[in-house]
Amino acid sequence: MIGKAWSNSSLTATLHYNQKSDSVLFYKNRLAGDNISDFRMQMEDLHKCYTGRSEKLIIHAVISPTPEEGINLSNSDWTNIANSYLQGLELSDHQAIGFIHSDKEHKHLHLIINKVNEKSLKLYSDSFIGKKSQKVSDQIASKMNLTRAKQVMNERRRIDAIRQESVIQQQVTDEPETIGSKQKFRKLVNQVLKSKFRNEEEYFKELKNSGFIVHRYYNKETGELRGYGLEKDGTTIFSSDLGKEYSLTKLGFRSAYPANKTEKIQDTKREPLGLTNNNQIKVLQDFMQQNGLKIEKLKDSRIHYISLGSKYYIGFRNDNGGIMLYNPFEKTQYGPDGLTSIQKYKDEPFVIVEEFFDYYQHLSLHSESKYNYIVLNSGKNLPDLVNIISREVEKKVYLSLKDDLLGQVIIKLLQSNSHTKGVEIAEINFYKKEENQSSKLHSEHMNIDKNITCPTLKSDEALYLEQEEDVENLKPIKLR
């Protein structure tokens, strides 16, 4: 039995990796409920209680018996292995989820363990977690009369020795056919690198033109491109085997992203490309459906699947040519700021929403109605909102906003700003997102407090305000 373990920072990505079509959720420890959403919410709530500096708050463990033994293990046997493993690592009082995978040639167990202790709220020390994991797995195998890792290793060494001896006796060697393969590959790749490329896709395309078959290798949990290999005339060589100078990082195709995930991407040399990887597109489609978008809306011409460097996003264009970028792990932006105005009907009212998810949710609920839409995209675009509304004062305005500080600021702005006071606000709808990420709208016809003020905001909600500015004095700006 082999045991591996490591610490991860993303609970969402780890859960997504383990929810394969041929995986079975069979185990939970110190968790209530019976589905992934319940378990994730409880683990995330405990993460919020942790006040330390570590970002890696979960352990991902894999326990693999031999193929023959794995097939014959019952559910009670797997449960016993999971309990014994947690007990051996002194993690019995930590939250954990267990999956059985059958996607490879043998059954194996995946455990996702919360490092934050439920009682003390302290973090479990993961020092030498790989060695500890193998030691505990070996003890479990010995106790259950299963094959130990050391036995497997000795058997493999014995087989390798027999094969080597057979090769020597038969005097069989492929050296004449493969001598110089790396040198030949380097020579061809160096010839390709005489040209300049803006991104790895252009580089890969030129390699194909030179006769190579390019193999891309992706991180199984995040979907990010982590490396590549080259094949020619039946020989395949990894880029790292050619030399460090041929890696994507050394070639400049994997530049560091901003530390702040909501910060706008400034590197204009890395231009967005259309996404072609079907697995990555499926991840983005699942993400959008979890946020309330129906499947028929995913084919809208305003939605773009985008590859930017080694990351991939769902993109939504604004009026100034910039793109709002979303994926399950971050929200960012490429290009200039700007809101998105969708004006199909000359005399119909406007609906103001904050993000493109909100636009599609409202559109789905009012598919038979005629509305023009303004998608704010960011609080920084409030001057553009004033500009549009001030030119359309004769039209009614409907507000469908999140029940948050930015939603209150938008209402205060439209009711008190001298350029938009004449606008008739016909209805105000606030909505809150449930834990399962589906949106439940509830209408509130309400009187807004006239004394509400606009505090100084931070991060993406920094808007366009300084501390001393007042929304009553905000003037429309010329659209770019």
XYZ file of C-alpha atoms in Angstrom:
480
model
C 0.000 0.000 0.000
C 1.312 3.404 -1.019
C 0.393 6.610 0.824
C 0.995 10.137 -0.470
C -0.051 13.485 0.994
C 0.539 17.182 0.427
C -0.982 20.509 1.444
C -3.226 22.497 -0.909
C -4.465 26.072 -0.812
C -7.649 25.697 -2.891
C -10.465 23.646 -1.395
C -12.655 24.339 -4.461
C -10.061 23.030 -6.940
C -9.349 19.925 -4.857
C -13.054 19.088 -4.563
C -13.531 19.657 -8.304
C -10.679 17.249 -9.113
C -12.203 14.540 -6.895
C -15.732 14.854 -8.316
C -15.076 12.698 -11.378
C -17.698 10.624 -13.137
C -16.196 7.413 -11.786
C -15.550 8.637 -8.242
C -17.720 7.747 -5.235
C -18.173 9.921 -2.151
C -18.269 7.396 0.673
C -16.693 8.922 3.793
C -17.017 11.940 6.046
C -15.519 12.805 9.422
C -16.866 15.468 11.789
C -19.146 16.875 9.076
C -22.939 17.185 8.987
C -25.121 16.738 5.899
C -24.917 14.362 2.969
C -23.638 16.355 -0.039
C -20.534 18.217 -1.200
C -22.113 21.676 -0.856
C -22.828 21.077 2.842
C -19.321 19.756 3.483
C -17.588 22.593 1.602
C -19.590 25.256 3.456
C -18.626 23.783 6.846
C -14.939 23.514 5.920
C -14.864 27.055 4.512
C -16.558 28.397 7.649
C -13.820 26.817 9.752
C -11.160 28.334 7.465
C -12.639 31.775 8.149
C -12.043 31.239 11.865
C -8.313 30.642 11.302
C -6.309 33.811 12.036
C -2.818 32.657 11.065
C -0.794 33.436 7.934
C -0.764 30.074 6.165
C -2.700 29.865 2.890
C -2.580 26.061 2.576
C -5.392 24.954 4.863
C -6.169 21.452 3.556
C -4.312 18.160 3.130
C -4.941 16.040 0.014
C -4.008 12.413 0.677
C -3.993 9.427 -1.700
C -3.885 5.838 -0.404
C -3.392 3.063 -3.000
C -3.389 -0.691 -2.349
C -2.275 -3.027 -5.126
C -4.753 -3.416 -8.055
C -5.629 -6.987 -7.051
C -6.262 -6.077 -3.407
C -8.126 -2.844 -4.181
C -10.807 -4.661 -6.198
C -11.555 -7.034 -3.301
C -11.830 -4.400 -0.553
C -15.358 -3.743 0.746
C -16.784 -0.354 1.754
C -16.225 -1.228 5.407
C -12.562 -1.995 4.583
C -12.147 1.407 2.893
C -13.836 3.131 5.845
C -11.481 1.308 8.224
C -8.488 2.476 6.152
C -9.713 6.096 6.241
C -10.302 6.031 10.027
C -6.946 4.353 10.694
C -5.157 6.869 8.466
C -6.631 9.878 10.309
C -5.882 8.248 13.650
C -2.293 7.484 12.636
C -1.665 11.125 11.661
C -3.505 12.391 14.787
C -6.208 13.968 12.613
C -9.253 12.131 13.981
C -10.718 15.377 15.345
C -10.370 17.183 11.990
C -12.992 17.490 9.235
C -12.401 15.102 6.312
C -14.089 13.867 3.118
C -13.267 10.588 1.347
C -13.643 9.529 -2.309
C -12.943 6.183 -3.997
C -11.542 6.594 -7.522
C -11.612 3.890 -10.190
C -10.358 5.975 -13.131
C -6.992 4.198 -13.292
C -6.105 0.505 -13.362
C -6.782 0.175 -9.646
C -9.079 1.516 -6.946
C -7.567 4.095 -4.622
C -8.715 6.397 -1.838
C -8.570 10.220 -1.828
C -8.964 12.078 1.484
C -9.489 15.853 1.748
C -8.626 16.883 5.309
C -9.147 20.267 6.972
C -5.908 21.305 8.704
C -7.769 23.720 11.006
C -8.733 22.033 14.273
C -12.414 22.450 15.069
C -11.855 22.959 18.816
C -8.583 24.894 19.098
C -8.818 26.634 15.660
C -5.076 25.993 15.334
C -3.391 24.637 12.215
C -2.117 21.069 11.980
C 1.638 20.924 11.313
C 2.261 19.344 7.898
C 6.033 18.996 8.286
C 7.239 15.831 6.499
C 3.611 15.011 5.698
C 4.680 12.838 2.737
C 6.918 10.612 4.874
C 4.360 10.476 7.685
C 1.675 9.448 5.206
C 3.718 6.553 3.825
C 4.655 5.373 7.315
C 1.014 5.299 8.457
C -0.100 3.601 5.218
C 2.560 0.928 5.719
C 1.297 0.310 9.260
C -2.294 -0.030 7.978
C -1.185 -2.504 5.273
C 0.656 -4.606 7.847
C -2.355 -4.619 10.186
C -4.807 -5.593 7.400
C -2.443 -8.164 5.810
C -2.157 -6.115 2.618
C 0.921 -5.762 0.419
C 3.335 -3.170 1.839
C 5.082 -0.557 -0.298
C 8.484 -2.054 0.487
C 7.366 -5.402 -0.912
C 6.160 -3.745 -4.116
C 9.463 -1.885 -4.457
C 11.531 -5.052 -4.003
C 9.401 -6.894 -6.580
C 9.858 -4.090 -9.102
C 13.618 -4.111 -8.559
C 13.702 -7.882 -9.104
C 11.742 -7.569 -12.380
C 13.946 -4.695 -13.573
C 17.072 -6.757 -12.851
C 15.701 -9.706 -14.864
C 14.860 -7.436 -17.786
C 18.304 -5.811 -17.716
C 20.011 -9.175 -17.678
C 17.876 -10.322 -20.623
C 18.804 -7.220 -22.609
C 22.513 -7.775 -22.001
C 22.329 -11.437 -22.974
C 20.493 -10.759 -26.216
C 22.759 -7.774 -26.938
C 19.778 -5.699 -27.921
C 20.200 -1.957 -27.928
C 18.392 0.936 -29.554
C 21.268 3.352 -29.063
C 22.205 3.738 -32.777
C 18.635 4.851 -33.561
C 18.331 7.367 -30.714
C 21.871 8.758 -30.523
C 21.741 12.511 -30.958
C 17.957 12.870 -30.555
C 18.273 15.667 -28.016
C 20.855 17.450 -30.144
C 18.606 17.192 -33.199
C 15.613 18.488 -31.237
C 17.619 21.387 -29.769
C 18.870 22.372 -33.206
C 15.354 22.502 -34.647
C 13.898 24.302 -31.607
C 16.715 26.884 -31.656
C 15.889 27.535 -35.284
C 12.242 28.149 -34.305
C 13.257 30.461 -31.444
C 14.981 32.849 -33.831
C 11.498 34.272 -34.348
C 9.682 36.307 -31.680
C 6.409 35.054 -30.188
C 3.809 36.894 -28.130
C 2.579 33.795 -26.310
C 3.014 30.040 -26.069
C 0.282 29.309 -28.631
C 2.205 31.098 -31.389
C 5.351 29.241 -30.272
C 3.561 25.866 -30.375
C 2.120 26.642 -33.812
C 5.584 27.314 -35.230
C 6.894 24.079 -33.650
C 4.117 22.186 -35.476
C 5.142 23.874 -38.725
C 8.661 22.549 -38.111
C 7.408 18.960 -37.980
C 6.920 18.479 -34.232
C 3.875 17.086 -32.468
C 3.362 19.269 -29.377
C 2.056 17.624 -26.190
C 0.610 19.991 -23.560
C 0.636 18.986 -19.887
C -1.907 20.579 -17.524
C -2.188 20.757 -13.751
C -4.956 18.271 -12.888
C -6.416 20.414 -10.113
C -6.220 23.962 -11.520
C -6.220 23.247 -15.262
C -3.193 25.532 -15.771
C -0.607 24.693 -18.435
C 2.491 23.443 -16.587
C 4.745 22.263 -19.425
C 5.059 20.655 -22.851
C 6.785 17.859 -24.727
C 7.867 17.409 -28.347
C 7.463 14.333 -30.544
C 9.140 13.683 -33.890
C 9.819 10.472 -35.814
C 8.481 8.357 -32.947
C 10.686 9.974 -30.291
C 9.163 12.106 -27.507
C 11.255 14.405 -25.316
C 10.067 16.678 -22.502
C 11.099 20.325 -22.738
C 12.843 20.016 -19.348
C 15.010 17.203 -20.772
C 16.138 19.484 -23.598
C 17.313 22.019 -21.017
C 15.940 24.557 -18.528
C 16.211 27.293 -21.132
C 13.380 25.635 -23.110
C 10.807 25.741 -20.286
C 7.771 28.025 -20.653
C 8.956 30.165 -17.750
C 12.452 30.719 -19.172
C 10.962 31.498 -22.581
C 8.858 34.223 -20.963
C 5.432 32.688 -21.565
C 4.456 32.318 -17.908
C 4.892 35.767 -16.380
C 3.877 36.288 -12.773
C 0.337 37.497 -12.197
C -0.461 40.431 -9.863
C -0.602 39.514 -6.184
C -4.027 41.172 -5.888
C -6.426 38.969 -7.835
C -8.801 41.855 -8.568
C -6.025 44.028 -9.948
C -6.221 44.808 -13.668
C -3.744 42.939 -15.856
C -1.323 45.530 -17.247
C 0.933 43.364 -19.426
C -0.426 44.245 -22.869
C 2.100 41.975 -24.608
C 0.060 38.961 -23.463
C -3.076 39.277 -25.555
C -6.179 37.171 -24.910
C -6.755 34.241 -27.245
C -9.803 32.085 -27.933
C -9.877 29.033 -25.655
C -9.777 25.672 -27.469
C -9.271 23.179 -24.619
C -12.634 21.420 -24.138
C -11.862 20.409 -20.544
C -11.172 24.023 -19.582
C -14.329 25.216 -21.392
C -16.346 22.593 -19.445
C -14.928 23.936 -16.142
C -16.021 27.470 -17.090
C -19.498 26.308 -18.190
C -19.998 24.461 -14.880
C -18.862 27.598 -13.043
C -21.388 29.762 -14.910
C -24.262 27.337 -14.355
C -23.462 27.276 -10.636
C -23.866 31.067 -10.717
C -27.352 30.934 -12.210
C -26.777 30.968 -15.986
C -28.967 28.603 -17.959
C -27.274 26.410 -20.551
C -28.937 28.160 -23.520
C -27.395 31.474 -22.422
C -23.868 30.077 -22.622
C -23.990 30.458 -26.438
C -24.551 34.240 -26.242
C -22.244 36.206 -28.546
C -21.202 38.448 -25.651
C -19.666 35.497 -23.789
C -16.101 34.587 -24.755
C -13.906 31.711 -23.574
C -10.464 33.268 -23.225
C -6.924 32.011 -22.672
C -4.540 34.572 -21.179
C -1.027 33.339 -20.529
C -1.397 30.034 -18.681
C -4.829 30.906 -17.229
C -8.293 30.728 -18.725
C -11.450 32.751 -18.154
C -14.986 33.542 -19.194
C -14.871 37.037 -20.741
C -17.524 39.798 -20.958
C -16.660 42.879 -23.044
C -17.322 46.453 -21.929
C -18.097 49.494 -24.099
C -14.470 50.673 -24.087
C -12.956 47.471 -25.486
C -11.842 46.017 -22.149
C -12.834 42.540 -20.977
C -14.090 41.527 -17.544
C -12.549 38.114 -16.794
C -13.993 35.474 -14.452
C -13.067 31.944 -13.449
C -13.799 29.873 -10.302
C -10.747 31.327 -8.534
C -10.567 35.011 -9.436
C -12.139 38.040 -11.052
C -9.873 40.385 -12.997
C -9.834 42.640 -16.034
C -7.960 43.032 -19.306
C -7.788 46.398 -21.055
C -9.540 49.673 -20.149
C -12.283 50.125 -17.549
C -15.848 50.603 -18.700
C -19.446 49.561 -18.230
C -21.440 47.497 -20.736
C -24.586 49.093 -22.172
C -27.078 46.888 -24.030
C -29.628 49.171 -25.710
C -31.978 47.278 -28.036
C -35.204 49.238 -27.564
C -35.563 52.948 -28.196
C -38.383 53.784 -25.778
C -38.078 51.000 -23.208
C -36.746 51.465 -19.632
C -33.242 50.740 -18.344
C -32.311 48.030 -15.851
C -29.070 48.669 -13.935
C -27.144 45.625 -12.650
C -23.672 45.241 -11.147
C -22.094 42.275 -13.008
C -22.697 40.188 -16.110
C -23.990 37.258 -14.017
C -26.679 39.608 -12.660
C -27.573 40.665 -16.231
C -28.211 37.089 -17.398
C -30.111 36.188 -14.250
C -32.455 39.159 -14.722
C -32.773 38.398 -18.429
C -33.782 34.796 -17.660
C -36.468 35.906 -15.210
C -37.901 38.529 -17.586
C -37.426 36.875 -20.966
C -40.788 38.105 -22.256
C -40.217 41.748 -21.237
C -38.360 44.441 -23.154
C -35.581 46.163 -21.259
C -32.358 48.005 -22.014
C -29.502 47.076 -19.688
C -26.511 48.796 -18.121
C -23.949 46.424 -16.556
C -21.722 48.421 -14.191
C -18.860 45.815 -14.102
C -17.024 47.806 -11.395
C -17.667 50.673 -8.988
C -15.024 52.654 -10.882
C -17.506 53.080 -13.743
C -20.117 55.150 -11.851
C -19.192 58.349 -13.794
C -20.085 56.538 -17.044
C -23.388 55.473 -15.471
C -24.179 59.106 -14.626
C -23.315 60.082 -18.190
C -25.761 57.617 -19.782
C -28.636 58.137 -17.345
C -28.355 61.957 -17.538
C -28.991 61.713 -21.310
C -31.983 59.392 -20.863
C -33.871 61.196 -18.057
C -37.218 60.627 -19.765
C -36.903 56.844 -19.389
C -37.791 54.806 -16.326
C -34.965 53.082 -14.483
C -35.205 49.730 -12.694
C -32.466 48.758 -10.226
C -31.598 45.077 -9.703
C -28.683 45.255 -7.270
C -26.827 43.152 -4.730
C -27.774 43.815 -1.125
C -24.366 45.337 -0.359
C -22.631 48.681 0.103
C -22.118 49.281 -3.618
C -25.850 48.789 -4.241
C -26.661 51.473 -1.639
C -24.099 53.839 -3.198
C -25.719 53.482 -6.646
C -29.152 54.327 -5.226
C -27.799 57.334 -3.329
C -25.996 58.526 -6.453
C -29.022 58.411 -8.746
C -31.362 60.016 -6.201
C -29.102 62.841 -5.111
C -26.865 63.708 -8.080
C -27.916 66.921 -9.815
C -27.585 65.343 -13.281
C -29.845 62.366 -12.540
C -32.424 63.759 -10.084
C -35.073 63.872 -12.812
C -34.828 60.157 -13.481
C -37.830 58.103 -12.366
C -36.655 55.099 -10.375
C -39.603 52.782 -10.956
C -38.517 49.839 -8.816
C -35.655 48.713 -6.604
C -34.909 44.994 -6.356
C -32.305 43.673 -3.933
C -31.178 40.080 -4.034
C -28.918 37.901 -1.947
C -26.901 34.868 -3.064
C -27.599 31.612 -1.304
C -24.830 29.285 -0.180
C -25.322 27.036 -3.228
C -24.586 30.088 -5.423
C -27.998 30.113 -7.053
C -29.675 33.522 -6.843
C -33.003 34.141 -5.191
C -34.545 37.498 -6.084
C -36.845 39.282 -3.710
C -38.428 42.651 -4.487
C -38.357 45.412 -1.926
C -40.350 48.541 -2.758
C -38.698 50.729 -0.175
C -37.877 54.289 0.781
C -34.121 54.807 0.765
C -32.698 56.613 3.770
C -31.981 60.174 2.634
C -29.179 60.459 5.187
C -27.139 57.590 3.779
C -23.545 58.612 3.124
C -20.861 57.252 0.816
C -17.939 55.996 2.924
C -14.466 55.476 1.535
C -14.310 51.977 0.059
C -11.388 49.638 -0.584
C -10.189 47.204 -3.242
C -12.586 46.761 -6.192
C -15.157 48.878 -4.344
C -12.804 51.843 -4.258
C -15.074 53.290 -6.957
C -14.000 56.688 -8.190
C -14.445 58.482 -4.838
C -11.897 60.239 -2.653
C -12.671 60.708 1.033
C -13.724 64.343 0.644
C -15.874 63.835 -2.498
C -19.678 63.794 -2.399
C -21.910 62.034 -4.926
C -24.122 65.132 -5.268
C -21.262 66.924 -7.029
C -20.296 64.129 -9.424
C -20.434 65.268 -13.053
C -20.794 63.148 -16.185
C -17.600 62.489 -18.089
C -17.066 62.098 -21.816
C -17.281 58.455 -22.819
C -14.057 57.062 -24.174
